[in-house]
Coordinates of C-alpha atoms in Angstrom, one line a residue:
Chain A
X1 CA -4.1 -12.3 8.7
X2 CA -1.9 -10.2 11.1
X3 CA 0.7 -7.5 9.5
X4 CA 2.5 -5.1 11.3
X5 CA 3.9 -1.8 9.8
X6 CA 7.0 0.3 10.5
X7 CA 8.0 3.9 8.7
X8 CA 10.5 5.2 7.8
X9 CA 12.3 2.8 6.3
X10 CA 15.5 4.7 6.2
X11 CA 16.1 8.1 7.9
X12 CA 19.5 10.5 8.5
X13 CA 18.9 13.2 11.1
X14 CA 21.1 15.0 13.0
X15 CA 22.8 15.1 16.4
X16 CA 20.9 15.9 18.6
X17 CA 17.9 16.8 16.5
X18 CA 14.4 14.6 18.1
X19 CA 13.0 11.2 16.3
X20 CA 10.1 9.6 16.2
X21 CA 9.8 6.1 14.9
X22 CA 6.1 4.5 14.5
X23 CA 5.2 0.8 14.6
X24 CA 1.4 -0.2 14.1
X25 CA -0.4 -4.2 14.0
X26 CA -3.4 -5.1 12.1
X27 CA -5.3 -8.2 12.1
X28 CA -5.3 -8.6 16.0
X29 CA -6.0 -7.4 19.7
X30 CA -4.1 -6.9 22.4
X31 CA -0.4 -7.7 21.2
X32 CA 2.7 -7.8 22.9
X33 CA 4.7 -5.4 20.9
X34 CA 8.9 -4.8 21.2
X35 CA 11.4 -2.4 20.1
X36 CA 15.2 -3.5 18.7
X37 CA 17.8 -2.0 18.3
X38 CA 20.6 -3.7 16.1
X39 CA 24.4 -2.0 15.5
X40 CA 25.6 -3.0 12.4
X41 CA 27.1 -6.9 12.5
X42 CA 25.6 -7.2 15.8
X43 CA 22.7 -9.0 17.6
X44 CA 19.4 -7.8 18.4
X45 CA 19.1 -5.5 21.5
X46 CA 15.5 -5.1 23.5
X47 CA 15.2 -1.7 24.2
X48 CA 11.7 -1.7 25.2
X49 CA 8.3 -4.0 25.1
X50 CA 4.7 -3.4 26.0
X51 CA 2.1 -5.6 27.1
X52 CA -0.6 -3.2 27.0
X53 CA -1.5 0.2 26.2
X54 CA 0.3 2.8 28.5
X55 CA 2.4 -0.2 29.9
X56 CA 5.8 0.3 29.2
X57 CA 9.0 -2.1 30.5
X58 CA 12.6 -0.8 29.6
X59 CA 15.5 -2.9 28.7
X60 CA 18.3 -0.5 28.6
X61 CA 18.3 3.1 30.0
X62 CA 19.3 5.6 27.7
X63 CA 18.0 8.3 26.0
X64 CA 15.0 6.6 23.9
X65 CA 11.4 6.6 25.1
X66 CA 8.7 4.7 23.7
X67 CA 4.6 5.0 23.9
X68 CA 2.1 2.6 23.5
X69 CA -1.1 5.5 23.1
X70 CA -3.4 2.9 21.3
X71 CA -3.7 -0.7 21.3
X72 CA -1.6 -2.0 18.6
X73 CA 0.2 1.0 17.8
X74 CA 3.7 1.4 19.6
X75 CA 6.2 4.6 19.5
X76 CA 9.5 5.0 19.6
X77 CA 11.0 8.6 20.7
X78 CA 13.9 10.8 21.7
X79 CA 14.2 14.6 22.6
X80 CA 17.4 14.5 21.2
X81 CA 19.7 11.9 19.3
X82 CA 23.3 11.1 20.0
X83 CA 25.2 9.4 17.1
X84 CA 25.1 6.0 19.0
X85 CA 21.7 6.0 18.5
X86 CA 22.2 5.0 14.8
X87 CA 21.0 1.6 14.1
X88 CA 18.6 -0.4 12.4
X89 CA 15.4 -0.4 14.5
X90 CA 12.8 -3.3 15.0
X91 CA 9.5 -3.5 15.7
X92 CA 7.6 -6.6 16.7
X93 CA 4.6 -8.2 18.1
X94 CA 3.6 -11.4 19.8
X95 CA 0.4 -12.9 20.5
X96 CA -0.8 -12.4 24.1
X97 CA -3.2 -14.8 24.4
X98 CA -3.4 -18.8 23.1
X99 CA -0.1 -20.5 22.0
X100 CA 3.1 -18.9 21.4
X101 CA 4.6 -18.9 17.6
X102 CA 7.2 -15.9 18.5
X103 CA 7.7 -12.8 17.2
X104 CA 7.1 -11.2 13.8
X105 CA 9.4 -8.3 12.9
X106 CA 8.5 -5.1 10.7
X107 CA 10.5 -4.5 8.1
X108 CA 12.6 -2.2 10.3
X109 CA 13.9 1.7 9.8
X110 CA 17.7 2.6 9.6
X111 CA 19.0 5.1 11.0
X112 CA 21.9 7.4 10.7
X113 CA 22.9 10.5 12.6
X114 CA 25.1 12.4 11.4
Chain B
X1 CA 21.6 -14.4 33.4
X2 CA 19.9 -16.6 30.6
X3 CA 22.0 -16.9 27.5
X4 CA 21.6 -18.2 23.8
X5 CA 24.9 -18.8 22.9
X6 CA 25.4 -19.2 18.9
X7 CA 28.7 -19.9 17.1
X8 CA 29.1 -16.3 15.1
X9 CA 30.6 -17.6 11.9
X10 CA 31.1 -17.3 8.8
X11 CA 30.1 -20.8 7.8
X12 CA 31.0 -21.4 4.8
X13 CA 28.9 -24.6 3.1
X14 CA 29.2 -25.7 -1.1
X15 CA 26.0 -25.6 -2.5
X16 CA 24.1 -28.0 -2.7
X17 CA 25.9 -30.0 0.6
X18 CA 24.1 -29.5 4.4
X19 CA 24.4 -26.6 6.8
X20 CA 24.4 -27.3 10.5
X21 CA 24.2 -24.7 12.6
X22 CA 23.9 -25.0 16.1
X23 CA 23.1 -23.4 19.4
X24 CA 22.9 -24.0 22.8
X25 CA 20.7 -22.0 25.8
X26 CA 21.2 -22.0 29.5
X27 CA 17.4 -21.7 31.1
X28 CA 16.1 -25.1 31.8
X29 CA 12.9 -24.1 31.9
X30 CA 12.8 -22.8 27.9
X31 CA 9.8 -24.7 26.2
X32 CA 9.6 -22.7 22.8
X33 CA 12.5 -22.8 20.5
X34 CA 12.7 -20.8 17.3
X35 CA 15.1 -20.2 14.2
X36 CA 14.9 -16.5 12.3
X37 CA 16.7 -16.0 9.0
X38 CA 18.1 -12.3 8.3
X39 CA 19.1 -11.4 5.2
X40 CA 21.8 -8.1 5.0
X41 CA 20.1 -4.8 5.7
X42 CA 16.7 -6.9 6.1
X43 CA 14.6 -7.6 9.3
X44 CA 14.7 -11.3 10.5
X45 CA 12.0 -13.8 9.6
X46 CA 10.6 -16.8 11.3
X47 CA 11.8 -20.2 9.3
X48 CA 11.4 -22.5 12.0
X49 CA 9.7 -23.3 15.3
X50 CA 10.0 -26.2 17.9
X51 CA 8.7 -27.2 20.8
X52 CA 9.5 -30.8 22.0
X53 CA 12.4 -33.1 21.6
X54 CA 13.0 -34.7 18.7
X55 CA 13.1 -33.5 14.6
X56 CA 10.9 -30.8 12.7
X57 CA 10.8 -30.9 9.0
X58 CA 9.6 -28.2 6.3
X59 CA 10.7 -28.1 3.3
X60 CA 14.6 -28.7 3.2
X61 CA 14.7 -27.4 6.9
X62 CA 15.1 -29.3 9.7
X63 CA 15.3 -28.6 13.3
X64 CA 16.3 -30.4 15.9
X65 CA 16.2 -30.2 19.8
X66 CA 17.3 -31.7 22.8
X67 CA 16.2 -30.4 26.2
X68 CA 18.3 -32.7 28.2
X69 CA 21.3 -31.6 26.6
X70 CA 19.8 -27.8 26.1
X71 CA 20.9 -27.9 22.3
X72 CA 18.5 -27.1 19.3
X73 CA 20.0 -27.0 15.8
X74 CA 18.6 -26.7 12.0
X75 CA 19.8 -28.0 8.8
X76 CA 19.6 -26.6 5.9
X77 CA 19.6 -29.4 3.2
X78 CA 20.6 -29.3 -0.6
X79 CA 22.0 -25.5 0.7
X80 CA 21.5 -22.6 -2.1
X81 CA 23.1 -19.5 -2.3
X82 CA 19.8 -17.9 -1.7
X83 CA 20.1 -19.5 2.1
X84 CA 23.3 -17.3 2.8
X85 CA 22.4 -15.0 5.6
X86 CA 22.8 -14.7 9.4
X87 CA 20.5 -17.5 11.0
X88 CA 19.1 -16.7 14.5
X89 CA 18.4 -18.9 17.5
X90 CA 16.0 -17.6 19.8
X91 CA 14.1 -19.3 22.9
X92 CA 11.5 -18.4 25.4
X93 CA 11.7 -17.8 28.7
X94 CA 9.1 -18.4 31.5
X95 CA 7.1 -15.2 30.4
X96 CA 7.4 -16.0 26.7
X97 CA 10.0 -13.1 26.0
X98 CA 12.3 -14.5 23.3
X99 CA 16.3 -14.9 24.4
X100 CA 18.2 -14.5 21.1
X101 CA 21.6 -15.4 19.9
X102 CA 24.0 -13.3 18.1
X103 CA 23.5 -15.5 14.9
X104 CA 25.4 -17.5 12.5
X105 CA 26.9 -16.3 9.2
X106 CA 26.0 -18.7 6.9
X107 CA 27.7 -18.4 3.3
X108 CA 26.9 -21.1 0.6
X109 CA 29.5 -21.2 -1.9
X110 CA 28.3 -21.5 -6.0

């Protein structure tokens, strides 16, 4: 069966310090992985998703990057975070191929800068 | 611009009574219709999927859609306080990305 994996669960950094947030699927090939964002009480925000490795489509510029170096591992980055970049992030995957059942979410990281 | 468009809540429901919730989605051309429970501080999780007109049961979960009228809802029979959370709609688009709403607040009452 498919699982997908996201660390940290929780992490406080500081303005402008850099972040890295990882995201990795088992169980299958070639996913269609996404990164959330969500404020707190708010909906879910696409920030980026990836429909292979080193393909990368951004929903919202800003300063986040994210990497897709293997095949069902997925990255999200920033050189240096602003404290609107706190949130709780999500990572997801979908299948590619065959019929579509949606996403399934990680368990997500929160974040706070402070 | 292709909108899921979700009543934000709270709904409050007595336990044991039905929840409806509700939600309606502007691209004609959706064909995959899902419902995601979130619990507080958790990440959402798929309850229910749908993908022709008409009813879907599991368990005490229903969902219904109607493409005509571009509405998709689920009830929640015999509601528990264990079903309060925020209750997602999301639907496809033509390239399978998934168009969510804001979500529902659903609060059952002991």
């Amino acid at each position: 069966s498919q699982t997908i994996h996201q660390w940290p669960a929780t992490l406080v950094q500081p303005v402008g310090s850099p972040l890295s947030l990882e995201c990795t699927v088992e169980g299958t090939s070639n996913p269609n992985l996404y990164w959330y964002r969500q404020a707190a009480g708010r909906g879910l925000q696409l920030l980026f998703y990836s429909v292979g490795i080193g393909q990368i489509s951004s929903e919202v510029p800003q300063n986040l990057s994210a990497s897709r170096p293997q095949d069902r591992q997925f990255i999200l980055s920033s050189k240096k975070l602003l404290l609107s970049d706190s949130g709780f992030y999500l990572c997801a995957w979908s299948a590619s191929l065959g019929f579509f059942y949606g996403y399934t979410f990680g368990s997500g990281t929160r974040l706070t800068v402070v | 611009q292709k909108e899921v468009e979700q009543n934000s809540g709270p709904l409050s429901v007595p336990e044991g009574a039905i929840a409806s919730l509700n939600c309606t989605y502007s691209d004609r051309v959706s064909q995959s219709f899902f419902w995601y429970r979130q619990y507080s501080g958790k990440s959402p999780e798929l309850i229910m999927s749908i993908y022709s007109n008409g009813d879907k049961e599991d368990g005490r979960f229903t969902a219904q859609l109607n493409k005509a009228s571009q509405y998709v809802s689920l009830l929640i029979r015999d509601s528990q306080p264990s079903d309060s959370a925020t209750y997602l709609c999301a639907v496809s688009d033509s390239n399978y990305q998934l168009i969510w709403g804001a979500g529902t607040k659903l609060i059952i009452k002991p």
